mmCIF file of C-alpha atoms and ligand atoms in Angstrom:
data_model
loop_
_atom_site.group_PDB
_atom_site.id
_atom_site.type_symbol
_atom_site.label_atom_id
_atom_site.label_comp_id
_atom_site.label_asym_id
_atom_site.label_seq_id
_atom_site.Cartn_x
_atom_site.Cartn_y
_atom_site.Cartn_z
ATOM 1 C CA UNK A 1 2.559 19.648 -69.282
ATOM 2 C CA UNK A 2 -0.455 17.062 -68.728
ATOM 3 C CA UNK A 3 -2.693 17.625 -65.342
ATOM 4 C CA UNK A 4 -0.753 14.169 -63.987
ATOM 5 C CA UNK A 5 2.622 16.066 -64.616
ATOM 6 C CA UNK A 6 1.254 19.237 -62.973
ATOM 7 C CA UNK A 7 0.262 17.118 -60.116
ATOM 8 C CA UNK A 8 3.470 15.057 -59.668
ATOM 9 C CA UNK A 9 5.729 18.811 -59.631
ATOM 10 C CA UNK A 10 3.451 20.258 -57.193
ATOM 11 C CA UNK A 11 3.643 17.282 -54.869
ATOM 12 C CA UNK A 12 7.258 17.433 -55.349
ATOM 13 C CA UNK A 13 7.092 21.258 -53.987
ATOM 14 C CA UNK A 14 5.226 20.640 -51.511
ATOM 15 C CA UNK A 15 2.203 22.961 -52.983
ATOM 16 C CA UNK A 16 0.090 21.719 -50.570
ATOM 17 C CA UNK A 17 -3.250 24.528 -51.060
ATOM 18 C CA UNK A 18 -3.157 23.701 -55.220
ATOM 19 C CA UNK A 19 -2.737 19.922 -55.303
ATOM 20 C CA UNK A 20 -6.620 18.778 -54.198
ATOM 21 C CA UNK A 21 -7.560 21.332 -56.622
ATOM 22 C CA UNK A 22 -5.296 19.872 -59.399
ATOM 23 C CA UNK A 23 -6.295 16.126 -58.879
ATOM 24 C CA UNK A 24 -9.679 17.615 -59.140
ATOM 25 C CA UNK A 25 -8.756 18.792 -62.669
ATOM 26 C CA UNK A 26 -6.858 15.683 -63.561
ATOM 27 C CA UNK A 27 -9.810 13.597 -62.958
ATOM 28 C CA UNK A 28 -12.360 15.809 -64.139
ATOM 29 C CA UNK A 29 -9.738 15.668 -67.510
ATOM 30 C CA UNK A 30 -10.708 11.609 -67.716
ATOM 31 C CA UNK A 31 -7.578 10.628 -65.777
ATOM 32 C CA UNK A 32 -7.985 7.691 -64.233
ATOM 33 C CA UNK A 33 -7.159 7.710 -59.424
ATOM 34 C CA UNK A 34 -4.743 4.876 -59.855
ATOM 35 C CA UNK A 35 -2.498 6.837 -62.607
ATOM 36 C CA UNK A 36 -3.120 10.029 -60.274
ATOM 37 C CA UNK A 37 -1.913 7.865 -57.348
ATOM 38 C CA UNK A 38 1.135 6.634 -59.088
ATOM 39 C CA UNK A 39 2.270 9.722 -60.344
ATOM 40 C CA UNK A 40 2.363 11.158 -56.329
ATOM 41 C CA UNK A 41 4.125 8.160 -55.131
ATOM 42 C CA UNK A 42 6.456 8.817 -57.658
ATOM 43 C CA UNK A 43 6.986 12.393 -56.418
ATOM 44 C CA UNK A 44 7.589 10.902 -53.361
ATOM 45 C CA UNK A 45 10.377 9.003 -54.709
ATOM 46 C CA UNK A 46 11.916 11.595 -56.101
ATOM 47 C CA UNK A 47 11.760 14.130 -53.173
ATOM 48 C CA UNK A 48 13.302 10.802 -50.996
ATOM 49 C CA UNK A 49 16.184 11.049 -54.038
ATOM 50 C CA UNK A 50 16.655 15.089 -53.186
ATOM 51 C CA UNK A 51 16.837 14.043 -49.150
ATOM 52 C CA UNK A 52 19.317 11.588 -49.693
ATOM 53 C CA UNK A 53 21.352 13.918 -52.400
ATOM 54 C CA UNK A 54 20.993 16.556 -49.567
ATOM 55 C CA UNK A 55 19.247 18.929 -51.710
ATOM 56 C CA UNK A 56 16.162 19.315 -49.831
ATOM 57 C CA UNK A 57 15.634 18.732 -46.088
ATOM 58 C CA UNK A 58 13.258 17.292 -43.929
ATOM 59 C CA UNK A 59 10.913 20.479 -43.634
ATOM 60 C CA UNK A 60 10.411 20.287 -47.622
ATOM 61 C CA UNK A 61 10.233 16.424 -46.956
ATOM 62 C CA UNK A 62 7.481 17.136 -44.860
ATOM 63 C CA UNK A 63 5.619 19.361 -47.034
ATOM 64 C CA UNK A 64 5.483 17.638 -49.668
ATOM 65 C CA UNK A 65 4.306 14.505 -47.717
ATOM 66 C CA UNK A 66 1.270 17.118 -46.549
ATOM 67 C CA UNK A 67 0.433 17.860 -50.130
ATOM 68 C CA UNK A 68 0.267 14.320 -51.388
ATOM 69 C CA UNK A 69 -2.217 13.531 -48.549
ATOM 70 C CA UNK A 70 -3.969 16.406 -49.527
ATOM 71 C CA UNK A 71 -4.098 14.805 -53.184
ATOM 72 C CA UNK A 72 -4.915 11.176 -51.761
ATOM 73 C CA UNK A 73 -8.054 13.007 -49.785
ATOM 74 C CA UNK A 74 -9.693 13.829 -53.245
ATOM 75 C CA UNK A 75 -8.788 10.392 -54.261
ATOM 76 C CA UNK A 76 -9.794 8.230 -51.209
ATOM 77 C CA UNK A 77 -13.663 7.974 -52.267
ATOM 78 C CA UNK A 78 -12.712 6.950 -55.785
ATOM 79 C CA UNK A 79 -9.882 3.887 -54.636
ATOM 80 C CA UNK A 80 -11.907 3.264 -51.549
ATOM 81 C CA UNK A 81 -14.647 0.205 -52.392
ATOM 82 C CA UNK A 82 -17.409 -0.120 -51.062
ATOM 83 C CA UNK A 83 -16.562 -2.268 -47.942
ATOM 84 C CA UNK A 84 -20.038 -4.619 -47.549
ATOM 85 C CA UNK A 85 -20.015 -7.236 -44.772
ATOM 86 C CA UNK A 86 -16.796 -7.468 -42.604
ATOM 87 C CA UNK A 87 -14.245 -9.484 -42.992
ATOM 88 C CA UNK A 88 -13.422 -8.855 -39.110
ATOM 89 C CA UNK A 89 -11.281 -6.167 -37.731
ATOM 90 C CA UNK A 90 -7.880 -5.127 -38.952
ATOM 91 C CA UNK A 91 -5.781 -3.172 -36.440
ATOM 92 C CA UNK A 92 -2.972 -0.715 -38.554
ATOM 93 C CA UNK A 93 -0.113 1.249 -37.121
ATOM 94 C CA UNK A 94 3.310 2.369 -38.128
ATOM 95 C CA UNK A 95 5.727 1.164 -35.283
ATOM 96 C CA UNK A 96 7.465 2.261 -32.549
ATOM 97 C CA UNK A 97 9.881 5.262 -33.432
ATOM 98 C CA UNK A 98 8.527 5.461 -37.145
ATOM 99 C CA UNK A 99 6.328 8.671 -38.293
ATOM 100 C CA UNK A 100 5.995 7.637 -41.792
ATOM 101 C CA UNK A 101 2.353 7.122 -42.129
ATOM 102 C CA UNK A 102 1.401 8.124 -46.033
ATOM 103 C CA UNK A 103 2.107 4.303 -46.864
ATOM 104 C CA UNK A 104 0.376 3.089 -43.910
ATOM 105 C CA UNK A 105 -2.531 5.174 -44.914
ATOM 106 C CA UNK A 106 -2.803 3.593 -48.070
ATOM 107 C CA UNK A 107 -2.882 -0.014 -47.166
ATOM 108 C CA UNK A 108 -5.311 0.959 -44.352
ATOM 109 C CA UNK A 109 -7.969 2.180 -47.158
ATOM 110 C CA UNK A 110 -7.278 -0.580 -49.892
ATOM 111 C CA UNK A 111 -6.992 -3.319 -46.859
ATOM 112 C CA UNK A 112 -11.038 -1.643 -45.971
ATOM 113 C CA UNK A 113 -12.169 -1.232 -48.987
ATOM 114 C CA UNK A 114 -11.371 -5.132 -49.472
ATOM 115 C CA UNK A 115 -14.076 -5.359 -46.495
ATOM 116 C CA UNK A 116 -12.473 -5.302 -43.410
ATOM 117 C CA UNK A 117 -13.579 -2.729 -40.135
ATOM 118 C CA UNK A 118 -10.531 -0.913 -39.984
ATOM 119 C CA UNK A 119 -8.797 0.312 -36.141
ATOM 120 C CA UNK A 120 -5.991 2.394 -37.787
ATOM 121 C CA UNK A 121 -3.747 3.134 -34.351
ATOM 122 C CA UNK A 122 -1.480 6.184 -36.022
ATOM 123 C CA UNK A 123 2.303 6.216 -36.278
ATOM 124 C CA UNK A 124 5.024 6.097 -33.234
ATOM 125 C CA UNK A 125 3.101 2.785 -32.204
ATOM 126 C CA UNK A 126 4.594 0.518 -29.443
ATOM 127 C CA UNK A 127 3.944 -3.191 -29.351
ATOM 128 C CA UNK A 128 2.161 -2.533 -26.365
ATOM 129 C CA UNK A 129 -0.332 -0.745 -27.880
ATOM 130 C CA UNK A 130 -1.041 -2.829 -30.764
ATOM 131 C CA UNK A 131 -1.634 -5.746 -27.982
ATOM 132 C CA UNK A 132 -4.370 -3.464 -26.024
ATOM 133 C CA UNK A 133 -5.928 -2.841 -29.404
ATOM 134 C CA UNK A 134 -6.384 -6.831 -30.411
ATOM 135 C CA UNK A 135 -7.597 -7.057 -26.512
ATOM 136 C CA UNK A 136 -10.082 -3.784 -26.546
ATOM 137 C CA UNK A 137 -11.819 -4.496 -30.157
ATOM 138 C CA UNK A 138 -14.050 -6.711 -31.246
ATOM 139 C CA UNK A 139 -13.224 -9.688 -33.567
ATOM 140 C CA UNK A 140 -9.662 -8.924 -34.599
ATOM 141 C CA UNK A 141 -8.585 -10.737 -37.514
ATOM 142 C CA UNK A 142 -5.412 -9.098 -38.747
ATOM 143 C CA UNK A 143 -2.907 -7.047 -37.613
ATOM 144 C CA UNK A 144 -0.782 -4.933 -39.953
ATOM 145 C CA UNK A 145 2.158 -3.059 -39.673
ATOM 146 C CA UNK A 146 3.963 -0.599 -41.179
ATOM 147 C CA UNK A 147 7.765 0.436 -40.722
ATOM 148 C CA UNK A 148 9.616 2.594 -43.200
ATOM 149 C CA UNK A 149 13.084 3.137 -41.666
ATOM 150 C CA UNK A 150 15.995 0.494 -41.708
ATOM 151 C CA UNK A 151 16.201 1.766 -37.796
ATOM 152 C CA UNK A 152 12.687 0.792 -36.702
ATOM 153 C CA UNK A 153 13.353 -2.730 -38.628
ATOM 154 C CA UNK A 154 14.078 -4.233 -35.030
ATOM 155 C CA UNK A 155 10.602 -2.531 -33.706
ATOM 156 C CA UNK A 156 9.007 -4.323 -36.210
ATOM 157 C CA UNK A 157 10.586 -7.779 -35.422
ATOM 158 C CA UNK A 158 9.649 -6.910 -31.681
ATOM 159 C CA UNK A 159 5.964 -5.878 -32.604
ATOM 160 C CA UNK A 160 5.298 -9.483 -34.129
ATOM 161 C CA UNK A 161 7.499 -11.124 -31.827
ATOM 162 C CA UNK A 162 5.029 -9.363 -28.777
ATOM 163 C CA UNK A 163 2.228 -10.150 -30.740
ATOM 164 C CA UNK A 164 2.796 -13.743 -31.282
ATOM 165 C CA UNK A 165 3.837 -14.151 -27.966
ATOM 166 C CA UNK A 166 0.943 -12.701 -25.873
ATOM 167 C CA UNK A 167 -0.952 -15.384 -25.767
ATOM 168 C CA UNK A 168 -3.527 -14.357 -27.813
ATOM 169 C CA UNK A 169 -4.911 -15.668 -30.905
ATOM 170 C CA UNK A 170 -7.323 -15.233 -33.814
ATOM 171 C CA UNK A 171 -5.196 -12.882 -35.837
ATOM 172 C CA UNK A 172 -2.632 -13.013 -38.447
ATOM 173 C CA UNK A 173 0.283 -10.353 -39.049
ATOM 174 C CA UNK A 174 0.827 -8.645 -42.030
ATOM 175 C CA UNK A 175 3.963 -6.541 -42.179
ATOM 176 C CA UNK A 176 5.489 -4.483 -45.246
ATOM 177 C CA UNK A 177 7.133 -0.587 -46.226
ATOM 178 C CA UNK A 178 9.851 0.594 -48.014
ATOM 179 C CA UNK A 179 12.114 -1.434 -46.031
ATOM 180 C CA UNK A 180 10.590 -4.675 -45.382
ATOM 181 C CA UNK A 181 11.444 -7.867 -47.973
ATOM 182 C CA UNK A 182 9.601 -11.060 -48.004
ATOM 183 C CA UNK A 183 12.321 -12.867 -46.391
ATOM 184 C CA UNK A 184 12.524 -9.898 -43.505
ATOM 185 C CA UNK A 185 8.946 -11.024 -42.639
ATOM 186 C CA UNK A 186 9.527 -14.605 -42.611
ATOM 187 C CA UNK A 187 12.650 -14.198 -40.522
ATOM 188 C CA UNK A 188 10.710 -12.456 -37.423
ATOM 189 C CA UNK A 189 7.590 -14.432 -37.930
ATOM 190 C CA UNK A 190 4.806 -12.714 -39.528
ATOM 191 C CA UNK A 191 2.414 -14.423 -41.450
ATOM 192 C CA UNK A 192 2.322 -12.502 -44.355
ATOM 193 C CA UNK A 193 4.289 -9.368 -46.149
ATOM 194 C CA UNK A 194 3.010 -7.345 -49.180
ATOM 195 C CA UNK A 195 5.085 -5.078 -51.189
ATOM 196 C CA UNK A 196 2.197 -2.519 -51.601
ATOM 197 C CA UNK A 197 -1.738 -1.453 -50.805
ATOM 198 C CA UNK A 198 -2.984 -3.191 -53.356
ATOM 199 C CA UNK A 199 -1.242 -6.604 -52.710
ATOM 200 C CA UNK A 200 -1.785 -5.731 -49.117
ATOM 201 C CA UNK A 201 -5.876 -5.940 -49.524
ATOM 202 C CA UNK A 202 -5.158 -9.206 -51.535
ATOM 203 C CA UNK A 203 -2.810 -10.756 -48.624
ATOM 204 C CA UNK A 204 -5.294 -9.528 -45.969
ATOM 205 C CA UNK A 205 -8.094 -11.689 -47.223
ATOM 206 C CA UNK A 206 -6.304 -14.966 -48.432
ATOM 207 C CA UNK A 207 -4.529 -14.690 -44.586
ATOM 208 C CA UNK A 208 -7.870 -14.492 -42.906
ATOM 209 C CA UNK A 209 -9.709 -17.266 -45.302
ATOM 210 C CA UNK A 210 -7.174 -19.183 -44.638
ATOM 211 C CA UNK A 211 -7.346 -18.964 -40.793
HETATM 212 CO CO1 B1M B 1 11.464 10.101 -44.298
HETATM 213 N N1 B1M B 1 12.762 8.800 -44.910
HETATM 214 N N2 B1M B 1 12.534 10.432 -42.690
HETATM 215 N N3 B1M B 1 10.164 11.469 -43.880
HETATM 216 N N4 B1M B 1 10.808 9.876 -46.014
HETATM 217 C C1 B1M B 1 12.448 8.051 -46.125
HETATM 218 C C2 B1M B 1 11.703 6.758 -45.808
HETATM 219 C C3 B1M B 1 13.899 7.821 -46.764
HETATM 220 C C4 B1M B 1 13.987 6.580 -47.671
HETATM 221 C C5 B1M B 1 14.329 9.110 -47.518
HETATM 222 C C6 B1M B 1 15.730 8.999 -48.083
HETATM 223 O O1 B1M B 1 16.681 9.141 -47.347
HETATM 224 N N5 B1M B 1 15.853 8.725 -49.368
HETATM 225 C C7 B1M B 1 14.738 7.713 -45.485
HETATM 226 C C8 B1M B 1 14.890 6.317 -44.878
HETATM 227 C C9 B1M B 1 16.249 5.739 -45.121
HETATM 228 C C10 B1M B 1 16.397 4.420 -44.470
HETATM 229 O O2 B1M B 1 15.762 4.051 -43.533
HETATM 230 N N6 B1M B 1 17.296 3.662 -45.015
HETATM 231 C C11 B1M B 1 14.004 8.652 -44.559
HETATM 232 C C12 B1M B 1 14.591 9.279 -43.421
HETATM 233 C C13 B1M B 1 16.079 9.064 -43.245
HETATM 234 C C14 B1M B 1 13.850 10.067 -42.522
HETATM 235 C C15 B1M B 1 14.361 10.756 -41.247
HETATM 236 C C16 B1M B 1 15.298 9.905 -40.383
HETATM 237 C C17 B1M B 1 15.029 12.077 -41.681
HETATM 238 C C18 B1M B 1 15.654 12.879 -40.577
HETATM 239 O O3 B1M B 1 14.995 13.312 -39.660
HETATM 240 N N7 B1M B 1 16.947 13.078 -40.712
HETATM 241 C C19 B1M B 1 13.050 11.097 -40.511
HETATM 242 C C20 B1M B 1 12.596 9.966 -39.575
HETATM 243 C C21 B1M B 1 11.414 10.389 -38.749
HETATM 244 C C22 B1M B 1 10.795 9.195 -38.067
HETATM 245 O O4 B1M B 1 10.010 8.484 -38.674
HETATM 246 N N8 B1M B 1 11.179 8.960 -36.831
HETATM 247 C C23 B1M B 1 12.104 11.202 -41.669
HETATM 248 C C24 B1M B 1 10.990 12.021 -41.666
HETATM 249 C C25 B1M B 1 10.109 12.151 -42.724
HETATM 250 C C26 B1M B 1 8.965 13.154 -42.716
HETATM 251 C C27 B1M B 1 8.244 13.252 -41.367
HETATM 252 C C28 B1M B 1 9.531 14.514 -43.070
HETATM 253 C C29 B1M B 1 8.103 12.638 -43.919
HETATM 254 C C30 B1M B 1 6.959 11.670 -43.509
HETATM 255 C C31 B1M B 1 5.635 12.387 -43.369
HETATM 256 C C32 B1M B 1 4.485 11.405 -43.305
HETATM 257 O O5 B1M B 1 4.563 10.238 -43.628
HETATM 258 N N9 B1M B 1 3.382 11.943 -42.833
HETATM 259 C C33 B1M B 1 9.112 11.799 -44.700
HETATM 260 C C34 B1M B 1 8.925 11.388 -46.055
HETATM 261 C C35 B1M B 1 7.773 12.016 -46.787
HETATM 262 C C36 B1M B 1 9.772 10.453 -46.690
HETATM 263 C C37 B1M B 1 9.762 9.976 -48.163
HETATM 264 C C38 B1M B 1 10.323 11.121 -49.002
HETATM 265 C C39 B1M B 1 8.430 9.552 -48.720
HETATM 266 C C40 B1M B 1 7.702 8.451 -47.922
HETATM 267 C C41 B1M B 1 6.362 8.211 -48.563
HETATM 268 O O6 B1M B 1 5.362 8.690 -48.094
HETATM 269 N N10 B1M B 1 6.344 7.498 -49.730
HETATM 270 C C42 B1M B 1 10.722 8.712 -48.090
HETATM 271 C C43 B1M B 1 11.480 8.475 -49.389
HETATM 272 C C44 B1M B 1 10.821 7.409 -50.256
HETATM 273 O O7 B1M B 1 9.896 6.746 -49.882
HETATM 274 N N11 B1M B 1 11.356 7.226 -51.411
HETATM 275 C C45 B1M B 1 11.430 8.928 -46.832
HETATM 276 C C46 B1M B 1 5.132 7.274 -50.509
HETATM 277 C C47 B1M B 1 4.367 6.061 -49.957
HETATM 278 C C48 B1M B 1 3.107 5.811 -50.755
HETATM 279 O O8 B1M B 1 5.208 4.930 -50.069
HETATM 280 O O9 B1M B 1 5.519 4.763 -47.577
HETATM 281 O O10 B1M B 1 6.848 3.285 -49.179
HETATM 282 P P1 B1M B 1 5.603 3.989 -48.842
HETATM 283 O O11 B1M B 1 4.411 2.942 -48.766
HETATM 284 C C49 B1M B 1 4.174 1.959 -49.750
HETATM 285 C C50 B1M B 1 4.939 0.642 -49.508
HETATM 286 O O12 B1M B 1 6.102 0.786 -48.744
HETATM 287 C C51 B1M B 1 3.917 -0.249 -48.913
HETATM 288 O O13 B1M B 1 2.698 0.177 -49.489
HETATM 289 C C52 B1M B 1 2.718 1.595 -49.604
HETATM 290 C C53 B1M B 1 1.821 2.040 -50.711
HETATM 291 O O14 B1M B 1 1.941 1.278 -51.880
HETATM 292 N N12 B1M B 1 3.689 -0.325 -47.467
HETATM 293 C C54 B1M B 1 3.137 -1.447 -46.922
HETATM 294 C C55 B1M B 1 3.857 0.581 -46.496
HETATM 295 N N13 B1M B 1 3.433 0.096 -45.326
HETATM 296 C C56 B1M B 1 2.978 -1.148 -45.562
HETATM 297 C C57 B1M B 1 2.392 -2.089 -44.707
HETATM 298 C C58 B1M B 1 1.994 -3.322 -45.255
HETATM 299 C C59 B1M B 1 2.170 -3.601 -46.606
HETATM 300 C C60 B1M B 1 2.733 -2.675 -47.461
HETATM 301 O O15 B1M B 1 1.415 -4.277 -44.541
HETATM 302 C C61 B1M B 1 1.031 -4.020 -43.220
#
């Protein structure tokens, strides 16, 4: 079994103590963070399979979400650019009733590492809140948010449809997850949707350049 492999499985138990150690090895093995990456989102898939095949539940769920952050911690400085001069200020937050944040996570660091200041808000995060964060910070340029459940769909709709109707301006909303289609984000408004972090970073930037 390759270090990747040995990674993937133990994500997949939810070995949260051996997995930092193991990406360690991967990469120390010449493996490059993206592969590493892939492999634990890939895990992820297949633990999502289990839930839905009622094989595991959501304690293992939750465990082995733990040990792929774990994983992602020994990968963040490697994925993460950078940064340089802002971009302005991106406000992040999985929406109201959601606690899905691994995703979220991931956009937040690619979407900083493309050179934005980054105000990540959490999970659970009401439309309200998202509005006091574009008031309270400085020089908000993007909002993005996160939903990963076909049941907080309709929180995300509400979140943009808040946002766009507050009155307040100078930002652009990115939405995406699991979920979320291109034609979903069009539908309740937002300005842009990206299928992952990386295209997330890449939407970010062409949204606020072309502001
Ligand atoms: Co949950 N869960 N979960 N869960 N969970 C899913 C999402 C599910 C698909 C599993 C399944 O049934 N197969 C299913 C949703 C089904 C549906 O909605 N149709 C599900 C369910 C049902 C639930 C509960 C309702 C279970 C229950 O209690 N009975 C419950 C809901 C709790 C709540 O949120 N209120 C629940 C709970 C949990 C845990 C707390 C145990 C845990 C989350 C822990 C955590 O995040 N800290 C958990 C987990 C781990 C999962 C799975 C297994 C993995 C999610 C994940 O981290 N994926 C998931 C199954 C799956 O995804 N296949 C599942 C890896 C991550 C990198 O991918 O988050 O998709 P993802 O993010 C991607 C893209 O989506 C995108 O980029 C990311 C990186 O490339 N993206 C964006 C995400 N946000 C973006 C924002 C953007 C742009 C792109 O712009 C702003």
């Amino acid at each position: 079994m390759s270090k990747i492999d040995d990674v993937k499985a133990n994500v997949e138990k939810g070995k949260t103590k051996i997995v930092p150690g193991l990406v360690q090895e991967a990469l120390d093995e010449g493996s490059n963070p993206v592969e590493i990456l892939d492999a634990m989102v890939s895990a992820m898939g297949i633990v999502g399979d289990k839930f839905s095949a009622n094989e595991i539940f959501v304690p293992e769920m939750l465990m082995a979400a733990k040990a792929m952050a774990k994983g992602v911690d020994v990968l963040k400085p490697l994925l993460a650019g950078e940064g340089g001069a802002s971009l302005g200020t991106c406000v992040i937050g999985t929406v109201q009733g959601d606690l899905h944040d691994i995703g979220k996570n991931l956009v937040a660091m690619m979407i900083e590492s493309a050179g934005f200041t980054m105000v990540d808000l959490g999970v659970d995060v009401s439309a309200e809140k998202f509005i006091d964060a574009v008031k309270t910070n400085e020089n908000v340029k993007l909002v993005a948010c996160s939903g990963l459940l076909t049941t907080t769909m309709p929180a995300l709709k509400e979140t943009v449809k808040t946002l766009k109707g507050s009155g307040l301006n100078g930002f652009k909303v990115l939405v995406g997850g699991a979920p979320v289609t291109a034609q979903f984000a069009a539908e309740i408004g937002a300005d842009g949707y990206a299928p992952d972090a990386g295209s997330a970073a890449i939407k970010a930037k062409e949204l606020v350049a072309a502001a």
